[in-house]
């Protein structure tokens, strides 16, 4: 879980007369929502006051801010949201509230006027909650497309971030090295001829020197396989290359 939701849950006021039963119900509701978030592969970081919220926003960019507010329109935290956005952070905000006295919909209007992007009233249906989060992250571009992630043994390729990780360590790649490795991973277990690689990765649709493929494969092997017992990149002599897991057998 690399993606994080900053969750603002204000602590009880010193003069709060909240009954034990109400407090337990509130805690149970939080557990249910937290489990729903975790089921999406997203972790939560909770803050109970504005100071800790500012630290959360500055210490690591969350994909979304979830705020539980009784008076959403007058929340002092909107200033922190505005500051984060001015610094370039893409920060969608979802507010959960118990509603507000008066005309129905006033609380939602106050949230949108203040800069919020989504609003739900308690009690919250967890299924609807999950789908609203996913939709909001999709609309704001804050959710990585799972289809762009490829996992091969201990190797993880993230096309959206153009990031390669093996056994927990990030591997630095040039753009073309990444493209070549991603192409091999997309065709896991299939032999990729050199000419085909030139066409698909380099865009060469004519007869070209295939030695460039061999050179880049050597670079990839140094970064991906060197010093590791399980080799993933294999040569098929006279043909090309294949990315293969240890369990499927290997050609050197």
mmCIF file of N, CA and C in Angstrom, residues 167-235:
data_model
loop_
_atom_site.group_PDB
_atom_site.id
_atom_site.type_symbol
_atom_site.label_atom_id
_atom_site.label_comp_id
_atom_site.label_asym_id
_atom_site.label_seq_id
_atom_site.Cartn_x
_atom_site.Cartn_y
_atom_site.Cartn_z
ATOM 1 N N UNK A 167 12.484 -6.806 -5.466
ATOM 2 C CA UNK A 167 12.733 -7.210 -4.079
ATOM 3 C C UNK A 167 12.784 -5.997 -3.152
ATOM 4 N N UNK A 168 11.899 -5.036 -3.406
ATOM 5 C CA UNK A 168 11.779 -3.872 -2.533
ATOM 6 C C UNK A 168 12.709 -2.725 -2.839
ATOM 7 N N UNK A 169 13.659 -2.913 -3.767
ATOM 8 C CA UNK A 169 14.627 -1.857 -4.098
ATOM 9 C C UNK A 169 14.309 -1.277 -5.474
ATOM 10 N N UNK A 170 14.313 0.052 -5.561
ATOM 11 C CA UNK A 170 14.030 0.697 -6.842
ATOM 12 C C UNK A 170 15.243 0.619 -7.759
ATOM 13 N N UNK A 171 14.998 0.300 -9.022
ATOM 14 C CA UNK A 171 16.051 0.214 -10.030
ATOM 15 C C UNK A 171 15.922 1.404 -10.972
ATOM 16 N N UNK A 172 16.990 2.150 -11.135
ATOM 17 C CA UNK A 172 16.971 3.306 -12.019
ATOM 18 C C UNK A 172 17.072 2.849 -13.475
ATOM 19 N N UNK A 173 16.174 3.347 -14.301
ATOM 20 C CA UNK A 173 16.121 2.955 -15.706
ATOM 21 C C UNK A 173 16.104 4.188 -16.605
ATOM 22 N N UNK A 174 16.729 4.061 -17.775
ATOM 23 C CA UNK A 174 16.537 5.076 -18.804
ATOM 24 C C UNK A 174 15.159 4.827 -19.432
ATOM 25 N N UNK A 175 14.589 5.811 -20.117
ATOM 26 C CA UNK A 175 13.272 5.607 -20.732
ATOM 27 C C UNK A 175 13.209 4.384 -21.646
ATOM 28 N N UNK A 176 14.234 4.187 -22.466
ATOM 29 C CA UNK A 176 14.200 3.062 -23.398
ATOM 30 C C UNK A 176 14.418 1.731 -22.677
ATOM 31 N N UNK A 177 15.234 1.725 -21.630
ATOM 32 C CA UNK A 177 15.402 0.503 -20.832
ATOM 33 C C UNK A 177 14.072 0.102 -20.212
ATOM 34 N N UNK A 178 13.336 1.088 -19.708
ATOM 35 C CA UNK A 178 12.030 0.781 -19.115
ATOM 36 C C UNK A 178 11.088 0.212 -20.172
ATOM 37 N N UNK A 179 11.044 0.852 -21.332
ATOM 38 C CA UNK A 179 10.151 0.388 -22.398
ATOM 39 C C UNK A 179 10.461 -1.049 -22.795
ATOM 40 N N UNK A 180 11.741 -1.374 -22.896
ATOM 41 C CA UNK A 180 12.141 -2.725 -23.282
ATOM 42 C C UNK A 180 11.750 -3.735 -22.210
ATOM 43 N N UNK A 181 12.034 -3.420 -20.956
ATOM 44 C CA UNK A 181 11.695 -4.335 -19.871
ATOM 45 C C UNK A 181 10.184 -4.515 -19.758
ATOM 46 N N UNK A 182 9.443 -3.431 -19.915
ATOM 47 C CA UNK A 182 7.981 -3.515 -19.822
ATOM 48 C C UNK A 182 7.421 -4.379 -20.955
ATOM 49 N N UNK A 183 8.001 -4.246 -22.138
ATOM 50 C CA UNK A 183 7.544 -5.053 -23.270
ATOM 51 C C UNK A 183 7.788 -6.536 -23.009
ATOM 52 N N UNK A 184 8.958 -6.862 -22.483
ATOM 53 C CA UNK A 184 9.245 -8.263 -22.159
ATOM 54 C C UNK A 184 8.290 -8.779 -21.086
ATOM 55 N N UNK A 185 7.980 -7.928 -20.097
ATOM 56 C CA UNK A 185 7.080 -8.342 -19.014
ATOM 57 C C UNK A 185 5.655 -8.535 -19.525
ATOM 58 N N UNK A 186 5.231 -7.679 -20.460
ATOM 59 C CA UNK A 186 3.898 -7.839 -21.054
ATOM 60 C C UNK A 186 3.778 -9.170 -21.789
ATOM 61 N N UNK A 187 4.899 -9.640 -22.302
ATOM 62 C CA UNK A 187 4.922 -10.901 -23.052
ATOM 63 C C UNK A 187 5.610 -11.993 -22.237
ATOM 64 N N UNK A 188 5.326 -12.020 -20.961
ATOM 65 C CA UNK A 188 5.959 -12.957 -20.032
ATOM 66 C C UNK A 188 5.873 -14.397 -20.545
ATOM 67 N N UNK A 189 7.042 -15.052 -20.594
ATOM 68 C CA UNK A 189 7.093 -16.443 -21.018
ATOM 69 C C UNK A 189 7.106 -16.652 -22.517
ATOM 70 N N UNK A 190 6.943 -15.563 -23.292
ATOM 71 C CA UNK A 190 6.931 -15.671 -24.749
ATOM 72 C C UNK A 190 8.259 -15.165 -25.317
ATOM 73 N N UNK A 191 8.785 -15.887 -26.282
ATOM 74 C CA UNK A 191 10.038 -15.475 -26.919
ATOM 75 C C UNK A 191 9.773 -14.264 -27.809
ATOM 76 N N UNK A 192 10.552 -13.208 -27.594
ATOM 77 C CA UNK A 192 10.417 -11.980 -28.386
ATOM 78 C C UNK A 192 11.615 -11.869 -29.333
ATOM 79 N N UNK A 193 11.414 -12.070 -30.631
ATOM 80 C CA UNK A 193 12.521 -11.960 -31.588
ATOM 81 C C UNK A 193 13.096 -10.539 -31.597
ATOM 82 N N UNK A 194 14.360 -10.440 -31.932
ATOM 83 C CA UNK A 194 15.023 -9.134 -31.946
ATOM 84 C C UNK A 194 14.322 -8.151 -32.887
ATOM 85 N N UNK A 195 13.970 -8.611 -34.075
ATOM 86 C CA UNK A 195 13.323 -7.727 -35.051
ATOM 87 C C UNK A 195 11.982 -7.217 -34.520
ATOM 88 N N UNK A 196 11.267 -8.086 -33.823
ATOM 89 C CA UNK A 196 9.980 -7.685 -33.246
ATOM 90 C C UNK A 196 10.179 -6.639 -32.155
ATOM 91 N N UNK A 197 11.216 -6.823 -31.337
ATOM 92 C CA UNK A 197 11.518 -5.858 -30.278
ATOM 93 C C UNK A 197 11.853 -4.494 -30.883
ATOM 94 N N UNK A 198 12.659 -4.496 -31.949
ATOM 95 C CA UNK A 198 13.002 -3.236 -32.614
ATOM 96 C C UNK A 198 11.748 -2.519 -33.114
ATOM 97 N N UNK A 199 10.813 -3.291 -33.617
ATOM 98 C CA UNK A 199 9.588 -2.702 -34.154
ATOM 99 C C UNK A 199 8.688 -2.174 -33.046
ATOM 100 N N UNK A 200 8.505 -2.965 -31.982
ATOM 101 C CA UNK A 200 7.558 -2.614 -30.932
ATOM 102 C C UNK A 200 8.108 -1.595 -29.937
ATOM 103 N N UNK A 201 9.402 -1.661 -29.646
ATOM 104 C CA UNK A 201 9.995 -0.782 -28.627
ATOM 105 C C UNK A 201 10.624 0.461 -29.246
ATOM 106 N N UNK A 202 11.317 0.272 -30.365
ATOM 107 C CA UNK A 202 12.000 1.404 -31.010
ATOM 108 C C UNK A 202 11.177 2.031 -32.140
ATOM 109 N N UNK A 203 10.174 1.296 -32.601
ATOM 110 C CA UNK A 203 9.351 1.814 -33.692
ATOM 111 C C UNK A 203 9.987 1.689 -35.055
ATOM 112 N N UNK A 204 10.987 0.795 -35.172
ATOM 113 C CA UNK A 204 11.646 0.591 -36.460
ATOM 114 C C UNK A 204 10.808 -0.375 -37.301
ATOM 115 N N UNK A 205 10.296 0.093 -38.427
ATOM 116 C CA UNK A 205 9.500 -0.764 -39.302
ATOM 117 C C UNK A 205 10.275 -1.082 -40.581
ATOM 118 N N UNK A 206 11.593 -1.149 -40.442
ATOM 119 C CA UNK A 206 12.452 -1.480 -41.572
ATOM 120 C C UNK A 206 13.611 -2.316 -41.047
ATOM 121 N N UNK A 207 14.367 -2.903 -41.938
ATOM 122 C CA UNK A 207 15.509 -3.724 -41.545
ATOM 123 C C UNK A 207 16.556 -2.849 -40.864
ATOM 124 N N UNK A 208 16.884 -3.170 -39.630
ATOM 125 C CA UNK A 208 17.852 -2.363 -38.879
ATOM 126 C C UNK A 208 18.794 -3.286 -38.125
ATOM 127 N N UNK A 209 19.868 -2.713 -37.643
ATOM 128 C CA UNK A 209 20.864 -3.468 -36.890
ATOM 129 C C UNK A 209 20.269 -3.876 -35.546
ATOM 130 N N UNK A 210 20.167 -5.185 -35.314
ATOM 131 C CA UNK A 210 19.563 -5.664 -34.073
ATOM 132 C C UNK A 210 20.540 -5.666 -32.906
ATOM 133 N N UNK A 211 21.781 -5.249 -33.134
ATOM 134 C CA UNK A 211 22.750 -5.216 -32.035
ATOM 135 C C UNK A 211 22.326 -4.258 -30.925
ATOM 136 N N UNK A 212 21.539 -3.232 -31.291
ATOM 137 C CA UNK A 212 21.092 -2.282 -30.276
ATOM 138 C C UNK A 212 20.254 -2.990 -29.214
ATOM 139 N N UNK A 213 19.500 -4.003 -29.624
ATOM 140 C CA UNK A 213 18.706 -4.781 -28.666
ATOM 141 C C UNK A 213 19.624 -5.519 -27.706
ATOM 142 N N UNK A 214 20.675 -6.133 -28.235
ATOM 143 C CA UNK A 214 21.619 -6.874 -27.400
ATOM 144 C C UNK A 214 22.286 -5.958 -26.376
ATOM 145 N N UNK A 215 22.626 -4.750 -26.811
ATOM 146 C CA UNK A 215 23.270 -3.790 -25.906
ATOM 147 C C UNK A 215 22.333 -3.436 -24.754
ATOM 148 N N UNK A 216 21.074 -3.162 -25.064
ATOM 149 C CA UNK A 216 20.128 -2.782 -24.015
ATOM 150 C C UNK A 216 19.791 -3.955 -23.102
ATOM 151 N N UNK A 217 19.779 -5.151 -23.645
ATOM 152 C CA UNK A 217 19.548 -6.333 -22.811
ATOM 153 C C UNK A 217 20.681 -6.486 -21.798
ATOM 154 N N UNK A 218 21.917 -6.239 -22.239
ATOM 155 C CA UNK A 218 23.048 -6.310 -21.300
ATOM 156 C C UNK A 218 22.873 -5.297 -20.170
ATOM 157 N N UNK A 219 22.438 -4.097 -20.519
ATOM 158 C CA UNK A 219 22.196 -3.076 -19.490
ATOM 159 C C UNK A 219 21.126 -3.539 -18.501
ATOM 160 N N UNK A 220 20.054 -4.112 -19.031
ATOM 161 C CA UNK A 220 18.967 -4.575 -18.168
ATOM 162 C C UNK A 220 19.420 -5.703 -17.247
ATOM 163 N N UNK A 221 20.217 -6.610 -17.775
ATOM 164 C CA UNK A 221 20.682 -7.725 -16.946
ATOM 165 C C UNK A 221 21.532 -7.229 -15.778
ATOM 166 N N UNK A 222 22.348 -6.214 -16.038
ATOM 167 C CA UNK A 222 23.166 -5.659 -14.953
ATOM 168 C C UNK A 222 22.288 -5.067 -13.854
ATOM 169 N N UNK A 223 21.178 -4.476 -14.242
ATOM 170 C CA UNK A 223 20.316 -3.814 -13.264
ATOM 171 C C UNK A 223 19.299 -4.757 -12.625
ATOM 172 N N UNK A 224 18.775 -5.674 -13.416
ATOM 173 C CA UNK A 224 17.679 -6.522 -12.935
ATOM 174 C C UNK A 224 18.166 -7.835 -12.329
ATOM 175 N N UNK A 225 19.164 -8.463 -12.950
ATOM 176 C CA UNK A 225 19.547 -9.825 -12.566
ATOM 177 C C UNK A 225 20.887 -9.964 -11.849
ATOM 178 N N UNK A 226 21.793 -9.022 -12.040
ATOM 179 C CA UNK A 226 23.133 -9.179 -11.478
ATOM 180 C C UNK A 226 23.081 -9.304 -9.953
ATOM 181 N N UNK A 227 23.779 -10.339 -9.445
ATOM 182 C CA UNK A 227 23.842 -10.552 -8.005
ATOM 183 C C UNK A 227 22.635 -11.255 -7.428
ATOM 184 N N UNK A 228 21.681 -11.639 -8.279
ATOM 185 C CA UNK A 228 20.476 -12.316 -7.799
ATOM 186 C C UNK A 228 20.461 -13.762 -8.278
ATOM 187 N N UNK A 229 19.997 -14.612 -7.404
ATOM 188 C CA UNK A 229 19.982 -16.039 -7.724
ATOM 189 C C UNK A 229 18.984 -16.342 -8.844
ATOM 190 N N UNK A 230 17.805 -15.741 -8.749
ATOM 191 C CA UNK A 230 16.767 -15.995 -9.747
ATOM 192 C C UNK A 230 16.906 -15.013 -10.909
ATOM 193 N N UNK A 231 17.335 -15.511 -12.044
ATOM 194 C CA UNK A 231 17.481 -14.680 -13.233
ATOM 195 C C UNK A 231 16.145 -14.641 -13.978
ATOM 196 N N UNK A 232 15.783 -13.459 -14.465
ATOM 197 C CA UNK A 232 14.507 -13.296 -15.155
ATOM 198 C C UNK A 232 14.658 -13.125 -16.662
ATOM 199 N N UNK A 233 15.754 -12.518 -17.097
ATOM 200 C CA UNK A 233 15.956 -12.243 -18.524
ATOM 201 C C UNK A 233 16.815 -13.347 -19.141
ATOM 202 N N UNK A 234 16.298 -13.994 -20.169
ATOM 203 C CA UNK A 234 16.988 -15.132 -20.774
ATOM 204 C C UNK A 234 17.106 -14.968 -22.283
ATOM 205 N N UNK A 235 18.185 -15.545 -22.822
ATOM 206 C CA UNK A 235 18.450 -15.511 -24.263
ATOM 207 C C UNK A 235 17.928 -16.781 -24.923
#
